[in-house]
Amino acid sequence: MLSKDISDSVLTVGCAFHPPRGGVAQVLYNYEHYVFSDFKYIVNSGGGNKLHKLAIAINGLRKMKHTLSVDKKIKIVHIHTASYNDFWRSTYYLNLAKRCGKKVVLHIHGGGFKDFYATNPTKIARELDKCDTLVVLSASWKKWFEEIMPEKKIEVVENIVPKPDKVDREKADNRLHLLFLGLITQQKGIFDLLEVLAENKAAFNGKLCLHIGGNGEVEKLKSLIEEKQLSGMVVFEGWADEEKKRHLFSLIDAFILPSYTEGVPISILEAMSYGLPILSTKVGGIPEIVSDNENGFLFDAGDKEAMRKILIAGLEDSEKLSLMGKSASNYIENHFPDAVSARLSSIYKQQK
């Protein structure tokens, strides 16, 4: 955990995270509970309709201006952002912080930033250049940002996960249990996975069980499960809060994320902390944490045949999955709170 004097000097800005819904929210939840002794925080975004979101953003700016005027201990504003509307909204907070004479740490999350940057490179680069330190999630993202902003100070801070709180494993059968956690949408590849299961029922029925947790296109998911007659193989778990995630991570044999775009997913890191092998697409920073045939299996986004072969391999060699899980568990140390706190402490000290 950060020392009190450093915690007191930082004001953090980002999305609502009580309860944490989504990867960035989970990072912020973990920062509050495991990194900062006093988490000074401004909410700049949340759910609801456009009018509600606008009200949250405006109220956040007002609160931030007031906080910076009365709390003289604050020297650094740490802004967590992603792409598109989230980024443009965050620039208002970035510019306010600079007008108030504060150092700014801009923390980029999400896997869609390259596509977003291509929409207006000049304007986006101009805003990025205003921050004092740019924080990214992996070495590959650092390399990419260095190519477009060679003069900017760029640091890698690994996404944080708490140490696992395992519960007793209670498998009711000998099936291979898989877990998908995340936003239920085509971009996450979950509908590709359902298609693979539907087209290979003879191979998987009675041998495999897929647990799905998350929000998003829930009605579409339920309709597909019914339409493709997958209720014997697929269980929709609903939204998984912290307690439910602990139960699911302790129940399953492997974690699967067939996503089309990612940064460094919190869900994968959480699964690795529980000693689970990862079955995932090789997008974003995932290949930097998942090594094919070592702590998981990697495949190309949208490659349903590769997905089928990997699922078959998991069914046929449970011992290999177990060994991969142990390898995953050994990797995760740099993402635990002590390591992340040390990285942040170093970055914050450089701003003073």
GROMACS .gro file of N, CA, C and O in nm, residues 45-161:
model
  468
   45SER      N    1  -1.781   0.946  -1.497
   45SER     CA    2  -1.870   0.874  -1.589
   45SER      C    3  -1.943   0.763  -1.516
   45SER      O    4  -1.896   0.713  -1.413
   46GLY      N    5  -2.057   0.724  -1.574
   46GLY     CA    6  -2.136   0.616  -1.514
   46GLY      C    7  -2.246   0.575  -1.608
   46GLY      O    8  -2.256   0.625  -1.720
   47GLY      N    9  -2.331   0.486  -1.564
   47GLY     CA   10  -2.437   0.433  -1.647
   47GLY      C   11  -2.553   0.531  -1.663
   47GLY      O   12  -2.545   0.647  -1.621
   48GLY      N   13  -2.659   0.484  -1.726
   48GLY     CA   14  -2.777   0.567  -1.746
   48GLY      C   15  -2.785   0.623  -1.887
   48GLY      O   16  -2.705   0.590  -1.973
   49ASN      N   17  -2.882   0.711  -1.909
   49ASN     CA   18  -2.899   0.771  -2.041
   49ASN      C   19  -2.800   0.885  -2.062
   49ASN      O   20  -2.721   0.918  -1.973
   50LYS      N   21  -2.804   0.946  -2.180
   50LYS     CA   22  -2.706   1.050  -2.215
   50LYS      C   23  -2.715   1.169  -2.121
   50LYS      O   24  -2.611   1.227  -2.084
   51LEU      N   25  -2.835   1.206  -2.083
   51LEU     CA   26  -2.853   1.321  -1.994
   51LEU      C   27  -2.792   1.292  -1.856
   51LEU      O   28  -2.726   1.379  -1.796
   52HIS      N   29  -2.812   1.170  -1.809
   52HIS     CA   30  -2.756   1.130  -1.679
   52HIS      C   31  -2.603   1.129  -1.685
   52HIS      O   32  -2.535   1.177  -1.593
   53LYS      N   33  -2.549   1.077  -1.794
   53LYS     CA   34  -2.403   1.074  -1.810
   53LYS      C   35  -2.345   1.215  -1.816
   53LYS      O   36  -2.239   1.242  -1.758
   54LEU      N   37  -2.415   1.305  -1.886
   54LEU     CA   38  -2.369   1.444  -1.894
   54LEU      C   39  -2.370   1.509  -1.756
   54LEU      O   40  -2.276   1.582  -1.719
   55ALA      N   41  -2.474   1.481  -1.678
   55ALA     CA   42  -2.484   1.538  -1.543
   55ALA      C   43  -2.369   1.489  -1.455
   55ALA      O   44  -2.311   1.567  -1.377
   56ILE      N   45  -2.335   1.362  -1.467
   56ILE     CA   46  -2.223   1.307  -1.389
   56ILE      C   47  -2.092   1.375  -1.427
   56ILE      O   48  -2.011   1.412  -1.341
   57ALA      N   49  -2.070   1.393  -1.559
   57ALA     CA   50  -1.946   1.456  -1.605
   57ALA      C   51  -1.935   1.600  -1.558
   57ALA      O   52  -1.828   1.644  -1.512
   58ILE      N   53  -2.043   1.676  -1.567
   58ILE     CA   54  -2.040   1.817  -1.524
   58ILE      C   55  -2.021   1.826  -1.374
   58ILE      O   56  -1.942   1.908  -1.324
   59ASN      N   57  -2.093   1.743  -1.299
   59ASN     CA   58  -2.079   1.742  -1.153
   59ASN      C   59  -1.937   1.704  -1.112
   59ASN      O   60  -1.882   1.759  -1.016
   60GLY      N   61  -1.877   1.610  -1.186
   60GLY     CA   62  -1.740   1.571  -1.156
   60GLY      C   63  -1.642   1.685  -1.175
   60GLY      O   64  -1.550   1.703  -1.094
   61LEU      N   65  -1.661   1.762  -1.279
   61LEU     CA   66  -1.572   1.877  -1.303
   61LEU      C   67  -1.586   1.981  -1.192
   61LEU      O   68  -1.487   2.037  -1.144
   62ARG      N   69  -1.710   2.006  -1.150
   62ARG     CA   70  -1.733   2.102  -1.041
   62ARG      C   71  -1.668   2.052  -0.911
   62ARG      O   72  -1.602   2.129  -0.840
   63LYS      N   73  -1.687   1.924  -0.884
   63LYS     CA   74  -1.631   1.868  -0.761
   63LYS      C   75  -1.478   1.871  -0.766
   63LYS      O   76  -1.413   1.901  -0.666
   64MET      N   77  -1.422   1.840  -0.883
   64MET     CA   78  -1.277   1.840  -0.896
   64MET      C   79  -1.220   1.981  -0.876
   64MET      O   80  -1.119   1.999  -0.806
   65LYS      N   81  -1.284   2.080  -0.936
   65LYS     CA   82  -1.237   2.219  -0.921
   65LYS      C   83  -1.240   2.261  -0.774
   65LYS      O   84  -1.144   2.322  -0.723
   66HIS      N   85  -1.348   2.224  -0.704
   66HIS     CA   86  -1.358   2.259  -0.562
   66HIS      C   87  -1.252   2.184  -0.480
   66HIS      O   88  -1.186   2.245  -0.394
   67THR      N   89  -1.237   2.055  -0.507
   67THR     CA   90  -1.140   1.975  -0.432
   67THR      C   91  -0.999   2.028  -0.448
   67THR      O   92  -0.923   2.040  -0.349
   68LEU      N   93  -0.960   2.062  -0.569
   68LEU     CA   94  -0.824   2.113  -0.593
   68LEU      C   95  -0.803   2.250  -0.530
   68LEU      O   96  -0.688   2.286  -0.496
   69SER      N   97  -0.911   2.325  -0.513
   69SER     CA   98  -0.896   2.459  -0.453
   69SER      C   99  -0.883   2.454  -0.302
   69SER      O  100  -0.820   2.543  -0.242
   70VAL      N  101  -0.940   2.349  -0.238
   70VAL     CA  102  -0.939   2.345  -0.092
   70VAL      C  103  -0.837   2.245  -0.036
   70VAL      O  104  -0.791   2.261   0.078
   71ASP      N  105  -0.801   2.143  -0.112
   71ASP     CA  106  -0.708   2.041  -0.063
   71ASP      C  107  -0.569   2.069  -0.119
   71ASP      O  108  -0.535   2.027  -0.230
   72LYS      N  109  -0.490   2.139  -0.042
   72LYS     CA  110  -0.359   2.181  -0.089
   72LYS      C  111  -0.256   2.069  -0.089
   72LYS      O  112  -0.146   2.084  -0.142
   73LYS      N  113  -0.292   1.953  -0.032
   73LYS     CA  114  -0.200   1.840  -0.033
   73LYS      C  115  -0.192   1.775  -0.172
   73LYS      O  116  -0.094   1.708  -0.204
   74ILE      N  117  -0.295   1.794  -0.251
   74ILE     CA  118  -0.300   1.729  -0.382
   74ILE      C  119  -0.204   1.795  -0.480
   74ILE      O  120  -0.212   1.915  -0.506
   75LYS      N  121  -0.112   1.718  -0.533
   75LYS     CA  122  -0.014   1.766  -0.631
   75LYS      C  123  -0.030   1.698  -0.766
   75LYS      O  124   0.020   1.748  -0.867
   76ILE      N  125  -0.096   1.581  -0.765
   76ILE     CA  126  -0.103   1.497  -0.886
   76ILE      C  127  -0.248   1.457  -0.911
   76ILE      O  128  -0.321   1.420  -0.818
   77VAL      N  129  -0.290   1.464  -1.037
   77VAL     CA  130  -0.421   1.413  -1.077
   77VAL      C  131  -0.398   1.293  -1.169
   77VAL      O  132  -0.333   1.305  -1.273
   78HIS      N  133  -0.449   1.178  -1.127
   78HIS     CA  134  -0.431   1.053  -1.201
   78HIS      C  135  -0.563   1.021  -1.268
   78HIS      O  136  -0.662   0.986  -1.202
   79ILE      N  137  -0.567   1.032  -1.402
   79ILE     CA  138  -0.691   1.015  -1.478
   79ILE      C  139  -0.689   0.881  -1.551
   79ILE      O  140  -0.598   0.854  -1.631
   80HIS      N  141  -0.790   0.799  -1.526
   80HIS     CA  142  -0.804   0.670  -1.593
   80HIS      C  143  -0.902   0.688  -1.709
   80HIS      O  144  -1.015   0.735  -1.690
   81THR      N  145  -0.859   0.650  -1.829
   81THR     CA  146  -0.942   0.672  -1.947
   81THR      C  147  -0.925   0.558  -2.046
   81THR      O  148  -0.840   0.471  -2.028
   82ALA      N  149  -1.004   0.563  -2.153
   82ALA     CA  150  -0.994   0.463  -2.259
   82ALA      C  151  -1.000   0.535  -2.393
   82ALA      O  152  -0.918   0.624  -2.419
   83SER      N  153  -1.098   0.504  -2.478
   83SER     CA  154  -1.102   0.559  -2.613
   83SER      C  155  -1.233   0.633  -2.638
   83SER      O  156  -1.323   0.633  -2.555
   84TYR      N  157  -1.240   0.699  -2.753
   84TYR     CA  158  -1.360   0.763  -2.803
   84TYR      C  159  -1.419   0.860  -2.700
   84TYR      O  160  -1.348   0.946  -2.649
   85ASN      N  161  -1.548   0.850  -2.669
   85ASN     CA  162  -1.612   0.947  -2.580
   85ASN      C  163  -1.545   0.953  -2.445
   85ASN      O  164  -1.535   1.061  -2.384
   86ASP      N  165  -1.499   0.839  -2.395
   86ASP     CA  166  -1.434   0.836  -2.265
   86ASP      C  167  -1.307   0.922  -2.266
   86ASP      O  168  -1.279   0.995  -2.171
   87PHE      N  169  -1.231   0.912  -2.373
   87PHE     CA  170  -1.109   0.992  -2.384
   87PHE      C  171  -1.141   1.140  -2.392
   87PHE      O  172  -1.082   1.223  -2.321
   88TRP      N  173  -1.235   1.178  -2.480
   88TRP     CA  174  -1.266   1.320  -2.496
   88TRP      C  175  -1.323   1.378  -2.368
   88TRP      O  176  -1.292   1.494  -2.332
   89ARG      N  177  -1.403   1.301  -2.296
   89ARG     CA  178  -1.453   1.348  -2.166
   89ARG      C  179  -1.338   1.371  -2.069
   89ARG      O  180  -1.335   1.470  -1.996
   90SER      N  181  -1.241   1.281  -2.071
   90SER     CA  182  -1.128   1.292  -1.978
   90SER      C  183  -1.040   1.412  -2.007
   90SER      O  184  -0.972   1.463  -1.917
   91THR      N  185  -1.041   1.460  -2.132
   91THR     CA  186  -0.956   1.576  -2.163
   91THR      C  187  -1.002   1.701  -2.088
   91THR      O  188  -0.920   1.789  -2.058
   92TYR      N  189  -1.131   1.712  -2.057
   92TYR     CA  190  -1.177   1.827  -1.978
   92TYR      C  191  -1.114   1.824  -1.839
   92TYR      O  192  -1.074   1.929  -1.785
   93TYR      N  193  -1.103   1.707  -1.782
   93TYR     CA  194  -1.042   1.693  -1.650
   93TYR      C  195  -0.891   1.716  -1.658
   93TYR      O  196  -0.831   1.776  -1.569
   94LEU      N  197  -0.830   1.667  -1.764
   94LEU     CA  198  -0.687   1.688  -1.785
   94LEU      C  199  -0.656   1.837  -1.793
   94LEU      O  200  -0.563   1.887  -1.726
   95ASN      N  201  -0.732   1.910  -1.874
   95ASN     CA  202  -0.707   2.053  -1.891
   95ASN      C  203  -0.736   2.133  -1.765
   95ASN      O  204  -0.665   2.229  -1.733
   96LEU      N  205  -0.839   2.093  -1.690
   96LEU     CA  206  -0.868   2.159  -1.563
   96LEU      C  207  -0.752   2.138  -1.465
   96LEU      O  208  -0.709   2.233  -1.396
   97ALA      N  209  -0.700   2.016  -1.458
   97ALA     CA  210  -0.588   1.987  -1.368
   97ALA      C  211  -0.466   2.071  -1.403
   97ALA      O  212  -0.399   2.126  -1.315
   98LYS      N  213  -0.437   2.085  -1.532
   98LYS     CA  214  -0.321   2.164  -1.573
   98LYS      C  215  -0.342   2.312  -1.542
   98LYS      O  216  -0.249   2.382  -1.501
   99ARG      N  217  -0.466   2.362  -1.560
   99ARG     CA  218  -0.493   2.502  -1.527
   99ARG      C  219  -0.476   2.528  -1.378
   99ARG      O  220  -0.442   2.640  -1.337
  100CYS      N  221  -0.499   2.423  -1.298
  100CYS     CA  222  -0.483   2.437  -1.153
  100CYS      C  223  -0.339   2.412  -1.108
  100CYS      O  224  -0.310   2.407  -0.988
  101GLY      N  225  -0.249   2.392  -1.203
  101GLY     CA  226  -0.107   2.376  -1.172
  101GLY      C  227  -0.069   2.238  -1.119
  101GLY      O  228   0.034   2.225  -1.050
  102LYS      N  229  -0.147   2.135  -1.152
  102LYS     CA  230  -0.118   2.000  -1.103
  102LYS      C  231  -0.048   1.917  -1.209
  102LYS      O  232  -0.067   1.937  -1.329
  103LYS      N  233   0.031   1.822  -1.164
  103LYS     CA  234   0.089   1.723  -1.255
  103LYS      C  235  -0.020   1.622  -1.291
  103LYS      O  236  -0.105   1.590  -1.207
  104VAL      N  237  -0.016   1.571  -1.413
  104VAL     CA  238  -0.119   1.479  -1.459
  104VAL      C  239  -0.058   1.347  -1.504
  104VAL      O  240   0.034   1.344  -1.586
  105VAL      N  241  -0.110   1.238  -1.447
  105VAL     CA  242  -0.078   1.103  -1.492
  105VAL      C  243  -0.201   1.054  -1.568
  105VAL      O  244  -0.309   1.043  -1.511
  106LEU      N  245  -0.185   1.028  -1.698
  106LEU     CA  246  -0.295   0.982  -1.781
  106LEU      C  247  -0.279   0.832  -1.806
  106LEU      O  248  -0.178   0.789  -1.861
  107HIS      N  249  -0.377   0.755  -1.764
  107HIS     CA  250  -0.369   0.609  -1.760
  107HIS      C  251  -0.462   0.553  -1.868
  107HIS      O  252  -0.584   0.563  -1.857
  108ILE      N  253  -0.405   0.494  -1.974
  108ILE     CA  254  -0.483   0.447  -2.088
  108ILE      C  255  -0.522   0.300  -2.069
  108ILE      O  256  -0.436   0.213  -2.055
  109HIS      N  257  -0.653   0.273  -2.072
  109HIS     CA  258  -0.705   0.137  -2.063
  109HIS      C  259  -0.773   0.099  -2.194
  109HIS      O  260  -0.803   0.183  -2.277
  110GLY      N  261  -0.803  -0.027  -2.210
  110GLY     CA  262  -0.882  -0.073  -2.324
  110GLY      C  263  -0.798  -0.104  -2.446
  110GLY      O  264  -0.689  -0.051  -2.464
  111GLY      N  265  -0.854  -0.189  -2.531
  111GLY     CA  266  -0.779  -0.237  -2.647
  111GLY      C  267  -0.810  -0.166  -2.776
  111GLY      O  268  -0.753  -0.199  -2.880
  112GLY      N  269  -0.899  -0.066  -2.775
  112GLY     CA  270  -0.938  -0.002  -2.900
  112GLY      C  271  -0.869   0.129  -2.930
  112GLY      O  272  -0.911   0.203  -3.020
  113PHE      N  273  -0.759   0.160  -2.859
  113PHE     CA  274  -0.701   0.294  -2.873
  113PHE      C  275  -0.635   0.315  -3.009
  113PHE      O  276  -0.636   0.426  -3.061
  114LYS      N  277  -0.580   0.212  -3.068
  114LYS     CA  278  -0.516   0.230  -3.199
  114LYS      C  279  -0.617   0.272  -3.304
  114LYS      O  280  -0.592   0.364  -3.383
  115ASP      N  281  -0.733   0.208  -3.306
  115ASP     CA  282  -0.837   0.246  -3.400
  115ASP      C  283  -0.889   0.385  -3.370
  115ASP      O  284  -0.916   0.465  -3.461
  116PHE      N  285  -0.904   0.416  -3.243
  116PHE     CA  286  -0.949   0.550  -3.203
  116PHE      C  287  -0.847   0.655  -3.246
  116PHE      O  288  -0.885   0.760  -3.302
  117TYR      N  289  -0.721   0.630  -3.225
  117TYR     CA  290  -0.616   0.727  -3.261
  117TYR      C  291  -0.620   0.758  -3.411
  117TYR      O  292  -0.598   0.874  -3.451
  118ALA      N  293  -0.650   0.659  -3.492
  118ALA     CA  294  -0.653   0.678  -3.637
  118ALA      C  295  -0.763   0.774  -3.681
  118ALA      O  296  -0.757   0.829  -3.792
  119THR      N  297  -0.863   0.797  -3.596
  119THR     CA  298  -0.974   0.886  -3.634
  119THR      C  299  -0.932   1.033  -3.636
  119THR      O  300  -0.989   1.112  -3.711
  120ASN      N  301  -0.833   1.070  -3.554
  120ASN     CA  302  -0.788   1.210  -3.551
  120ASN      C  303  -0.653   1.218  -3.481
  120ASN      O  304  -0.643   1.268  -3.368
  121PRO      N  305  -0.546   1.169  -3.545
  121PRO     CA  306  -0.414   1.160  -3.480
  121PRO      C  307  -0.364   1.293  -3.426
  121PRO      O  308  -0.309   1.299  -3.315
  122THR      N  309  -0.381   1.400  -3.500
  122THR     CA  310  -0.326   1.530  -3.459
  122THR      C  311  -0.390   1.580  -3.331
  122THR      O  312  -0.322   1.619  -3.235
  123LYS      N  313  -0.523   1.577  -3.327
  123LYS     CA  314  -0.594   1.628  -3.210
  123LYS      C  315  -0.571   1.540  -3.088
  123LYS      O  316  -0.551   1.590  -2.976
  124ILE      N  317  -0.573   1.409  -3.108
  124ILE     CA  318  -0.553   1.317  -2.995
  124ILE      C  319  -0.412   1.330  -2.940
  124ILE      O  320  -0.392   1.335  -2.818
  125ALA      N  321  -0.312   1.337  -3.028
  125ALA     CA  322  -0.173   1.352  -2.984
  125ALA      C  323  -0.154   1.482  -2.907
  125ALA      O  324  -0.078   1.486  -2.808
  126ARG      N  325  -0.223   1.588  -2.949
  126ARG     CA  326  -0.212   1.716  -2.880
  126ARG      C  327  -0.261   1.705  -2.736
  126ARG      O  328  -0.201   1.761  -2.643
  127GLU      N  329  -0.370   1.632  -2.716
  127GLU     CA  330  -0.421   1.613  -2.580
  127GLU      C  331  -0.330   1.521  -2.498
  127GLU      O  332  -0.303   1.548  -2.381
  128LEU      N  333  -0.283   1.414  -2.560
  128LEU     CA  334  -0.192   1.323  -2.490
  128LEU      C  335  -0.066   1.396  -2.442
  128LEU      O  336  -0.014   1.369  -2.334
  129ASP      N  337  -0.020   1.488  -2.523
  129ASP     CA  338   0.106   1.557  -2.493
  129ASP      C  339   0.094   1.649  -2.371
  129ASP      O  340   0.196   1.689  -2.315
  130LYS      N  341  -0.027   1.679  -2.328
  130LYS     CA  342  -0.044   1.770  -2.214
  130LYS      C  343  -0.016   1.702  -2.081
  130LYS      O  344   0.013   1.769  -1.982
  131CYS      N  345  -0.025   1.569  -2.077
  131CYS     CA  346  -0.002   1.500  -1.949
  131CYS      C  347   0.148   1.495  -1.919
  131CYS      O  348   0.232   1.506  -2.008
  132ASP      N  349   0.182   1.477  -1.792
  132ASP     CA  350   0.323   1.470  -1.752
  132ASP      C  351   0.378   1.329  -1.766
  132ASP      O  352   0.495   1.310  -1.797
  133THR      N  353   0.293   1.230  -1.740
  133THR     CA  354   0.331   1.089  -1.758
  133THR      C  355   0.213   1.015  -1.818
  133THR      O  356   0.099   1.032  -1.775
  134LEU      N  357   0.242   0.933  -1.917
  134LEU     CA  358   0.142   0.849  -1.979
  134LEU      C  359   0.163   0.706  -1.929
  134LEU      O  360   0.273   0.652  -1.940
  135VAL      N  361   0.059   0.647  -1.872
  135VAL     CA  362   0.069   0.511  -1.819
  135VAL      C  363  -0.007   0.416  -1.912
  135VAL      O  364  -0.121   0.443  -1.951
  136VAL      N  365   0.057   0.305  -1.947
  136VAL     CA  366  -0.005   0.203  -2.032
  136VAL      C  367   0.005   0.068  -1.962
  136VAL      O  368   0.073   0.055  -1.859
  137LEU      N  369  -0.059  -0.033  -2.020
  137LEU     CA  370  -0.077  -0.160  -1.949
  137LEU      C  371   0.028  -0.266  -1.980
  137LEU      O  372   0.037  -0.365  -1.908
  138SER      N  373   0.105  -0.247  -2.088
  138SER     CA  374   0.199  -0.353  -2.125
  138SER      C  375   0.313  -0.296  -2.207
  138SER      O  376   0.307  -0.182  -2.256
  139ALA      N  377   0.416  -0.377  -2.226
  139ALA     CA  378   0.533  -0.335  -2.303
  139ALA      C  379   0.498  -0.307  -2.449
  139ALA      O  380   0.553  -0.215  -2.511
  140SER      N  381   0.407  -0.386  -2.507
  140SER     CA  382   0.371  -0.364  -2.647
  140SER      C  383   0.298  -0.232  -2.665
  140SER      O  384   0.318  -0.161  -2.764
  141TRP      N  385   0.212  -0.196  -2.568
  141TRP     CA  386   0.145  -0.067  -2.575
  141TRP      C  387   0.246   0.047  -2.556
  141TRP      O  388   0.237   0.152  -2.622
  142LYS      N  389   0.343   0.029  -2.470
  142LYS     CA  390   0.445   0.131  -2.452
  142LYS      C  391   0.522   0.153  -2.582
  142LYS      O  392   0.546   0.268  -2.623
  143LYS      N  393   0.558   0.045  -2.649
  143LYS     CA  394   0.631   0.057  -2.776
  143LYS      C  395   0.548   0.132  -2.879
  143LYS      O  396   0.600   0.219  -2.951
  144TRP      N  397   0.420   0.104  -2.886
  144TRP     CA  398   0.334   0.171  -2.983
  144TRP      C  399   0.323   0.320  -2.953
  144TRP      O  400   0.335   0.404  -3.044
  145PHE      N  401   0.302   0.356  -2.827
  145PHE     CA  402   0.291   0.497  -2.791
  145PHE      C  403   0.424   0.569  -2.812
  145PHE      O  404   0.426   0.687  -2.850
  146GLU      N  405   0.535   0.503  -2.788
  146GLU     CA  406   0.666   0.565  -2.811
  146GLU      C  407   0.687   0.598  -2.959
  146GLU      O  408   0.758   0.694  -2.992
  147GLU      N  409   0.628   0.519  -3.047
  147GLU     CA  410   0.642   0.545  -3.190
  147GLU      C  411   0.565   0.669  -3.233
  147GLU      O  412   0.607   0.740  -3.326
  148ILE      N  413   0.452   0.696  -3.167
  148ILE     CA  414   0.374   0.813  -3.205
  148ILE      C  415   0.409   0.936  -3.119
  148ILE      O  416   0.380   1.049  -3.159
  149MET      N  417   0.468   0.912  -3.001
  149MET     CA  418   0.504   1.022  -2.911
  149MET      C  419   0.643   0.996  -2.852
  149MET      O  420   0.656   0.967  -2.732
  150PRO      N  421   0.747   1.007  -2.932
  150PRO     CA  422   0.882   0.970  -2.887
  150PRO      C  423   0.936   1.054  -2.772
  150PRO      O  424   1.024   1.008  -2.699
  151GLU      N  425   0.883   1.173  -2.753
  151GLU     CA  426   0.933   1.260  -2.646
  151GLU      C  427   0.857   1.244  -2.515
  151GLU      O  428   0.897   1.300  -2.413
  152LYS      N  429   0.749   1.170  -2.518
  152LYS     CA  430   0.663   1.160  -2.399
  152LYS      C  431   0.716   1.055  -2.301
  152LYS      O  432   0.765   0.950  -2.340
  153LYS      N  433   0.706   1.086  -2.171
  153LYS     CA  434   0.744   0.990  -2.068
  153LYS      C  435   0.632   0.887  -2.054
  153LYS      O  436   0.519   0.922  -2.017
  154ILE      N  437   0.663   0.762  -2.085
  154ILE     CA  438   0.563   0.656  -2.085
  154ILE      C  439   0.606   0.545  -1.989
  154ILE      O  440   0.720   0.498  -1.995
  155GLU      N  441   0.516   0.506  -1.901
  155GLU     CA  442   0.544   0.403  -1.801
  155GLU      C  443   0.444   0.290  -1.814
  155GLU      O  444   0.328   0.311  -1.850
  156VAL      N  445   0.489   0.170  -1.780
  156VAL     CA  446   0.400   0.054  -1.776
  156VAL      C  447   0.361   0.027  -1.631
  156VAL      O  448   0.448   0.017  -1.543
  157VAL      N  449   0.232   0.019  -1.606
  157VAL     CA  450   0.181  -0.025  -1.476
  157VAL      C  451   0.087  -0.141  -1.502
  157VAL      O  452  -0.017  -0.125  -1.569
  158GLU      N  453   0.122  -0.257  -1.453
  158GLU     CA  454   0.040  -0.375  -1.476
  158GLU      C  455  -0.096  -0.360  -1.408
  158GLU      O  456  -0.106  -0.299  -1.301
  159ASN      N  457  -0.199  -0.412  -1.472
  159ASN     CA  458  -0.330  -0.413  -1.408
  159ASN      C  459  -0.324  -0.492  -1.277
  159ASN      O  460  -0.258  -0.595  -1.269
  160ILE      N  461  -0.394  -0.443  -1.178
  160ILE     CA  462  -0.385  -0.500  -1.044
  160ILE      C  463  -0.494  -0.602  -1.018
  160ILE      O  464  -0.609  -0.583  -1.057
  161VAL      N  465  -0.457  -0.710  -0.953
  161VAL     CA  466  -0.555  -0.807  -0.903
  161VAL      C  467  -0.515  -0.842  -0.759
  161VAL      O  468  -0.396  -0.850  -0.727
   0.00000   0.00000   0.00000
